[in-house]
PDB file of C-alpha atoms in Angstrom:
ATOM      1  CA  GLY A   1      -7.561 -12.819 -23.740  1.00 72.00           C
ATOM      2  CA  PRO A   2      -8.646 -12.926 -20.861  1.00 83.00           C
ATOM      3  CA  ILE A   3      -8.568 -14.060 -17.385  1.00 86.00           C
ATOM      4  CA  SER A   4     -11.419 -14.958 -15.025  1.00 87.00           C
ATOM      5  CA  ILE A   5     -11.913 -14.290 -11.054  1.00 87.00           C
ATOM      6  CA  GLY A   6     -14.457 -15.123  -9.035  1.00 86.00           C
ATOM      7  CA  ASN A   7     -16.490 -17.160 -11.129  1.00 85.00           C
ATOM      8  CA  HIS A   8     -15.917 -14.199 -13.927  1.00 86.00           C
ATOM      9  CA  TRP A   9     -14.412 -13.987 -17.150  1.00 87.00           C
ATOM     10  CA  LEU A  10     -12.520 -10.003 -17.513  1.00 86.00           C
ATOM     11  CA  SER A  11     -10.803  -9.140 -20.397  1.00 84.00           C
ATOM     12  CA  ILE A  12      -7.275  -8.548 -20.809  1.00 82.00           C
ATOM     13  CA  THR A  13      -6.440  -4.388 -21.779  1.00 77.00           C
ATOM     14  CA  PRO A  14      -3.343  -2.716 -21.978  1.00 71.00           C
ATOM     15  CA  PHE A  15      -2.864   0.309 -19.534  1.00 65.00           C
ATOM     16  CA  LEU A  16      -2.972   3.151 -21.184  1.00 63.00           C
ATOM     17  CA  SER A  17      -1.573   6.376 -18.896  1.00 67.00           C
ATOM     18  CA  GLY A  18      -2.277   9.274 -18.806  1.00 73.00           C
ATOM     19  CA  ASN A  19      -0.445  12.234 -19.486  1.00 79.00           C
ATOM     20  CA  ARG A  20       1.874  13.622 -15.913  1.00 82.00           C
ATOM     21  CA  ILE A  21       0.975  16.782 -13.928  1.00 85.00           C
ATOM     22  CA  THR A  22       4.538  18.218 -13.472  1.00 88.00           C
ATOM     23  CA  TYR A  23       4.519  20.180 -10.444  1.00 90.00           C
ATOM     24  CA  CYS A  24       6.537  21.416  -7.592  1.00 91.00           C
ATOM     25  CA  THR A  25       6.530  20.054  -3.896  1.00 91.00           C
ATOM     26  CA  ARG A  26       8.037  23.989  -2.592  1.00 92.00           C
ATOM     27  CA  CYS A  27       4.993  25.843  -3.827  1.00 91.00           C
ATOM     28  CA  TRP A  28       2.940  23.904  -5.423  1.00 91.00           C
ATOM     29  CA  LYS A  29       2.625  25.977  -8.819  1.00 90.00           C
ATOM     30  CA  ILE A  30       2.561  23.266 -11.776  1.00 90.00           C
ATOM     31  CA  GLY A  31       4.305  23.308 -14.460  1.00 89.00           C
ATOM     32  CA  HIS A  32       7.501  22.128 -12.871  1.00 91.00           C
ATOM     33  CA  LEU A  33       9.785  20.320 -10.635  1.00 92.00           C
ATOM     34  CA  ARG A  34      10.885  20.991  -6.808  1.00 92.00           C
ATOM     35  CA  GLU A  35      14.259  21.335  -7.547  1.00 93.00           C
ATOM     36  CA  GLN A  36      13.296  23.984 -10.076  1.00 93.00           C
ATOM     37  CA  CYS A  37      11.905  26.170  -8.626  1.00 93.00           C
ATOM     38  CA  LYS A  38      12.328  29.947  -7.910  1.00 93.00           C
ATOM     39  CA  ASN A  39      11.126  30.071  -4.717  1.00 89.00           C
ATOM     40  CA  ASN A  40      13.184  28.686  -1.568  1.00 89.00           C
ATOM     41  CA  VAL A  41      10.078  29.498   0.864  1.00 88.00           C
ATOM     42  CA  GLN A  42       8.986  25.807   1.258  1.00 91.00           C
ATOM     43  CA  ARG A  43       4.799  26.520   1.179  1.00 91.00           C
ATOM     44  CA  CYS A  44       1.641  24.350   3.173  1.00 90.00           C
ATOM     45  CA  ARG A  45       0.188  21.975   0.705  1.00 88.00           C
ATOM     46  CA  VAL A  46      -3.236  23.496   1.891  1.00 89.00           C
ATOM     47  CA  CYS A  47      -3.465  26.324   3.298  1.00 89.00           C
ATOM     48  CA  LEU A  48      -0.173  27.499   1.597  1.00 88.00           C
ATOM     49  CA  GLN A  49       1.172  29.056   4.666  1.00 89.00           C
ATOM     50  CA  GLU A  50       5.189  29.913   4.859  1.00 89.00           C
ATOM     51  CA  ILE A  51       6.126  26.586   6.799  1.00 89.00           C
ATOM     52  CA  LYS A  52       9.431  27.985   8.556  1.00 84.00           C
ATOM     53  CA  GLU A  53      10.380  24.495  10.903  1.00 77.00           C
ATOM     54  CA  LYS A  54       8.296  22.082   9.556  1.00 70.00           C
ATOM     55  CA  GLU A  55       7.112  20.768  13.610  1.00 74.00           C
ATOM     56  CA  GLU A  56       6.650  25.099  14.621  1.00 81.00           C
ATOM     57  CA  HIS A  57       4.149  24.882  11.159  1.00 84.00           C
ATOM     58  CA  VAL A  58      -0.047  24.849  11.974  1.00 86.00           C
ATOM     59  CA  CYS A  59      -2.049  24.639   8.872  1.00 87.00           C
ATOM     60  CA  ASN A  60      -5.512  26.215   9.506  1.00 86.00           C
ATOM     61  CA  HIS A  61      -6.723  23.722   6.665  1.00 86.00           C
ATOM     62  CA  VAL A  62      -8.241  26.130   4.726  1.00 88.00           C
ATOM     63  CA  PRO A  63      -7.660  25.607   1.854  1.00 88.00           C
ATOM     64  CA  LYS A  64      -6.121  27.249  -0.996  1.00 86.00           C
ATOM     65  CA  TYR A  65      -4.808  27.352  -4.453  1.00 83.00           C
ATOM     66  CA  ALA A  66      -1.382  28.467  -5.601  1.00 84.00           C
ATOM     67  CA  GLN A  67      -2.516  29.251  -9.226  1.00 81.00           C
ATOM     68  CA  CYS A  68      -6.193  31.471  -8.438  1.00 81.00           C
ATOM     69  CA  ASP A  69      -5.807  32.092  -5.014  1.00 75.00           C
ATOM     70  CA  GLY A  70      -9.527  29.773  -5.048  1.00 79.00           C
ATOM     71  CA  GLU A  71     -10.322  28.253  -2.273  1.00 83.00           C
ATOM     72  CA  HIS A  72     -10.114  24.315  -3.068  1.00 83.00           C
ATOM     73  CA  HIS A  73      -6.155  22.524  -3.303  1.00 82.00           C
ATOM     74  CA  SER A  74      -3.429  23.258  -5.820  1.00 80.00           C
ATOM     75  CA  LEU A  75      -3.718  20.241  -7.420  1.00 81.00           C
ATOM     76  CA  ASN A  76      -7.919  20.038  -7.673  1.00 82.00           C
ATOM     77  CA  GLY A  77      -9.130  17.708 -10.825  1.00 81.00           C
ATOM     78  CA  GLN A  78     -11.705  20.458 -10.730  1.00 82.00           C
ATOM     79  CA  CYS A  79     -10.270  23.421 -10.715  1.00 85.00           C
ATOM     80  CA  HIS A  80     -10.311  24.992 -14.432  1.00 86.00           C
ATOM     81  CA  VAL A  81      -6.267  25.659 -14.768  1.00 88.00           C
ATOM     82  CA  ILE A  82      -5.507  21.898 -14.191  1.00 87.00           C
ATOM     83  CA  GLN A  83      -7.934  21.648 -16.859  1.00 89.00           C
ATOM     84  CA  GLN A  84      -6.715  24.275 -19.033  1.00 91.00           C
ATOM     85  CA  TYR A  85      -3.370  22.359 -18.087  1.00 90.00           C
ATOM     86  CA  ARG A  86      -4.758  18.369 -18.463  1.00 89.00           C
ATOM     87  CA  ALA A  87      -5.933  20.354 -21.560  1.00 91.00           C
ATOM     88  CA  ASP A  88      -3.274  22.194 -23.287  1.00 92.00           C
ATOM     89  CA  LEU A  89      -0.214  19.104 -22.966  1.00 90.00           C
ATOM     90  CA  LYS A  90      -3.085  16.737 -24.233  1.00 90.00           C
ATOM     91  CA  GLU A  91      -2.593  18.956 -27.048  1.00 92.00           C
ATOM     92  CA  GLU A  92       1.616  19.542 -26.655  1.00 91.00           C
ATOM     93  CA  VAL A  93       1.769  15.333 -26.934  1.00 89.00           C
ATOM     94  CA  THR A  94      -0.436  15.177 -29.277  1.00 90.00           C
ATOM     95  CA  LYS A  95       1.480  17.458 -32.064  1.00 92.00           C
ATOM     96  CA  ALA A  96       4.929  15.533 -30.657  1.00 90.00           C
ATOM     97  CA  LEU A  97       3.389  12.287 -31.676  1.00 88.00           C
ATOM     98  CA  GLU A  98       1.897  12.725 -34.788  1.00 91.00           C
ATOM     99  CA  SER A  99       5.791  14.477 -35.947  1.00 93.00           C
ATOM    100  CA  GLY A 100       8.227  12.166 -34.870  1.00 88.00           C
ATOM    101  CA  LYS A 101       8.973  14.421 -31.637  1.00 88.00           C
ATOM    102  CA  LEU A 102       8.246  11.512 -29.250  1.00 82.00           C
ATOM    103  CA  HIS A 103       6.945   7.821 -29.421  1.00 81.00           C
ATOM    104  CA  ARG A 104       4.876   5.421 -27.485  1.00 77.00           C
ATOM    105  CA  ASN A 105       6.095   2.112 -26.528  1.00 73.00           C
ATOM    106  CA  ASP A 106       4.489  -0.350 -28.521  1.00 70.00           C
ATOM    107  CA  TYR A 107       3.358  -3.039 -25.745  1.00 66.00           C
ATOM    108  CA  THR A 108       1.341  -5.058 -27.815  1.00 67.00           C
ATOM    109  CA  ASN A 109       3.694  -6.807 -29.601  1.00 69.00           C
ATOM    110  CA  PRO A 110       5.941  -8.797 -26.931  1.00 67.00           C
ATOM    111  CA  ARG A 111       9.946  -8.951 -27.819  1.00 66.00           C
ATOM    112  CA  SER A 112      11.951 -11.991 -29.030  1.00 69.00           C
ATOM    113  CA  ASP A 113      15.054 -11.422 -27.687  1.00 74.00           C
ATOM    114  CA  PHE A 114      14.795 -14.086 -25.374  1.00 74.00           C
ATOM    115  CA  ASN A 115      16.160 -17.085 -26.358  1.00 79.00           C
ATOM    116  CA  MET A 116      15.728 -20.334 -23.350  1.00 79.00           C
ATOM    117  CA  LYS A 117      18.590 -22.529 -23.372  1.00 82.00           C
ATOM    118  CA  ASN A 118      18.945 -25.539 -20.406  1.00 81.00           C
ATOM    119  CA  GLU A 119      22.848 -24.937 -19.959  1.00 82.00           C
ATOM    120  CA  ASP A 120      21.950 -20.922 -19.417  1.00 81.00           C
ATOM    121  CA  PHE A 121      20.593 -22.636 -16.438  1.00 79.00           C
ATOM    122  CA  PRO A 122      21.050 -25.833 -15.495  1.00 79.00           C
ATOM    123  CA  SER A 123      19.924 -27.783 -12.126  1.00 79.00           C
ATOM    124  CA  ILE A 124      21.046 -27.865  -9.019  1.00 78.00           C
ATOM    125  CA  GLY A 125      21.310 -31.736  -7.534  1.00 72.00           C
ATOM    126  CA  LYS A 126      20.005 -32.425  -4.314  1.00 68.00           C
ATOM    127  CA  SER A 127      23.808 -32.852  -2.111  1.00 64.00           C
ATOM    128  CA  LYS A 128      23.360 -35.279  -0.011  1.00 64.00           C
ATOM    129  CA  LYS A 129      24.927 -35.122   2.688  1.00 64.00           C
ATOM    130  CA  PRO A 130      23.504 -33.066   5.892  1.00 61.00           C
ATOM    131  CA  GLN A 131      23.890 -29.499   5.651  1.00 61.00           C
ATOM    132  CA  GLN A 132      24.611 -27.751   8.775  1.00 57.00           C
ATOM    133  CA  SER A 133      21.924 -25.575   9.219  1.00 56.00           C
ATOM    134  CA  VAL A 134      21.731 -21.560  10.342  1.00 57.00           C
ATOM    135  CA  TRP A 135      19.975 -22.232  13.406  1.00 57.00           C
ATOM    136  CA  ASN A 136      23.666 -24.305  14.043  1.00 58.00           C
ATOM    137  CA  GLY A 137      21.321 -27.338  14.276  1.00 56.00           C
ATOM    138  CA  VAL A 138      21.143 -30.267  11.164  1.00 57.00           C
ATOM    139  CA  ARG A 139      19.205 -30.947   8.590  1.00 58.00           C
ATOM    140  CA  THR A 140      17.777 -34.218   8.295  1.00 59.00           C
ATOM    141  CA  GLU A 141      17.086 -36.005   5.163  1.00 59.00           C
ATOM    142  CA  THR A 142      13.685 -35.485   5.307  1.00 58.00           C
ATOM    143  CA  GLY A 143      14.787 -31.539   5.750  1.00 57.00           C
ATOM    144  CA  HIS A 144      13.590 -30.464   9.424  1.00 60.00           C
ATOM    145  CA  ASP A 145      16.080 -29.013  11.250  1.00 61.00           C
ATOM    146  CA  ILE A 146      17.413 -30.575  14.771  1.00 62.00           C
ATOM    147  CA  THR A 147      18.696 -28.892  17.332  1.00 68.00           C
ATOM    148  CA  PRO A 148      20.907 -29.701  20.321  1.00 70.00           C
ATOM    149  CA  ASP A 149      17.348 -28.082  22.244  1.00 76.00           C
ATOM    150  CA  SER A 150      15.687 -29.822  20.803  1.00 77.00           C
ATOM    151  CA  THR A 151      17.117 -33.144  20.383  1.00 78.00           C
ATOM    152  CA  LYS A 152      17.362 -32.785  24.580  1.00 83.00           C
ATOM    153  CA  THR A 153      14.185 -31.727  24.743  1.00 85.00           C
ATOM    154  CA  LEU A 154      12.327 -34.288  22.910  1.00 85.00           C
ATOM    155  CA  LEU A 155      14.306 -37.342  25.029  1.00 87.00           C
ATOM    156  CA  LEU A 156      13.245 -35.540  27.788  1.00 89.00           C
ATOM    157  CA  ILE A 157       9.991 -36.081  26.761  1.00 90.00           C
ATOM    158  CA  ASN A 158       9.904 -39.799  25.200  1.00 88.00           C
ATOM    159  CA  GLU A 159      11.596 -40.633  29.238  1.00 90.00           C
ATOM    160  CA  ASN A 160       8.464 -37.997  31.005  1.00 89.00           C
ATOM    161  CA  LEU A 161       5.938 -41.183  28.461  1.00 90.00           C
ATOM    162  CA  VAL A 162       7.608 -44.286  29.352  1.00 89.00           C
ATOM    163  CA  GLU A 163       7.325 -42.984  32.697  1.00 88.00           C
ATOM    164  CA  MET A 164       4.344 -42.221  32.688  1.00 88.00           C
ATOM    165  CA  ARG A 165       3.125 -45.987  31.351  1.00 84.00           C
ATOM    166  CA  GLU A 166       4.761 -47.893  33.936  1.00 77.00           C
TER     167      GLU A 166
END
């Protein structure tokens, strides 16, 4: 159904995420994760220079792509290698869905597993006696905390007001 935001009615539609690209944060190549990387050398995300000590690396800020050596960042969506990888991934996912190897979660049908029972959630009654607060004060029936310091301060203010009247 719709939702009102800022005096506008907007329709609510389900979010369908795209297929995510798998990439390594060690060598910045696509198709595998850091844990499966066969490269033992950490590389800079921008310039792809070898990083021996993180504090010592000074990036030259000239982007270099890990797949095609182009002058753009390794995960740039405009690169033909990334675009081809996404197209191939989408095709493989579509085939796997059609063959039954993969199944999409259906969020359109709400689950009816939950059954609300009042006895599962009993109400918590209010305590009749004042409770000790975390700050060593006493909680009054009005819900305000009174600490020994605040009581002294209020008495001092009251005495000053009485003196001012006289």
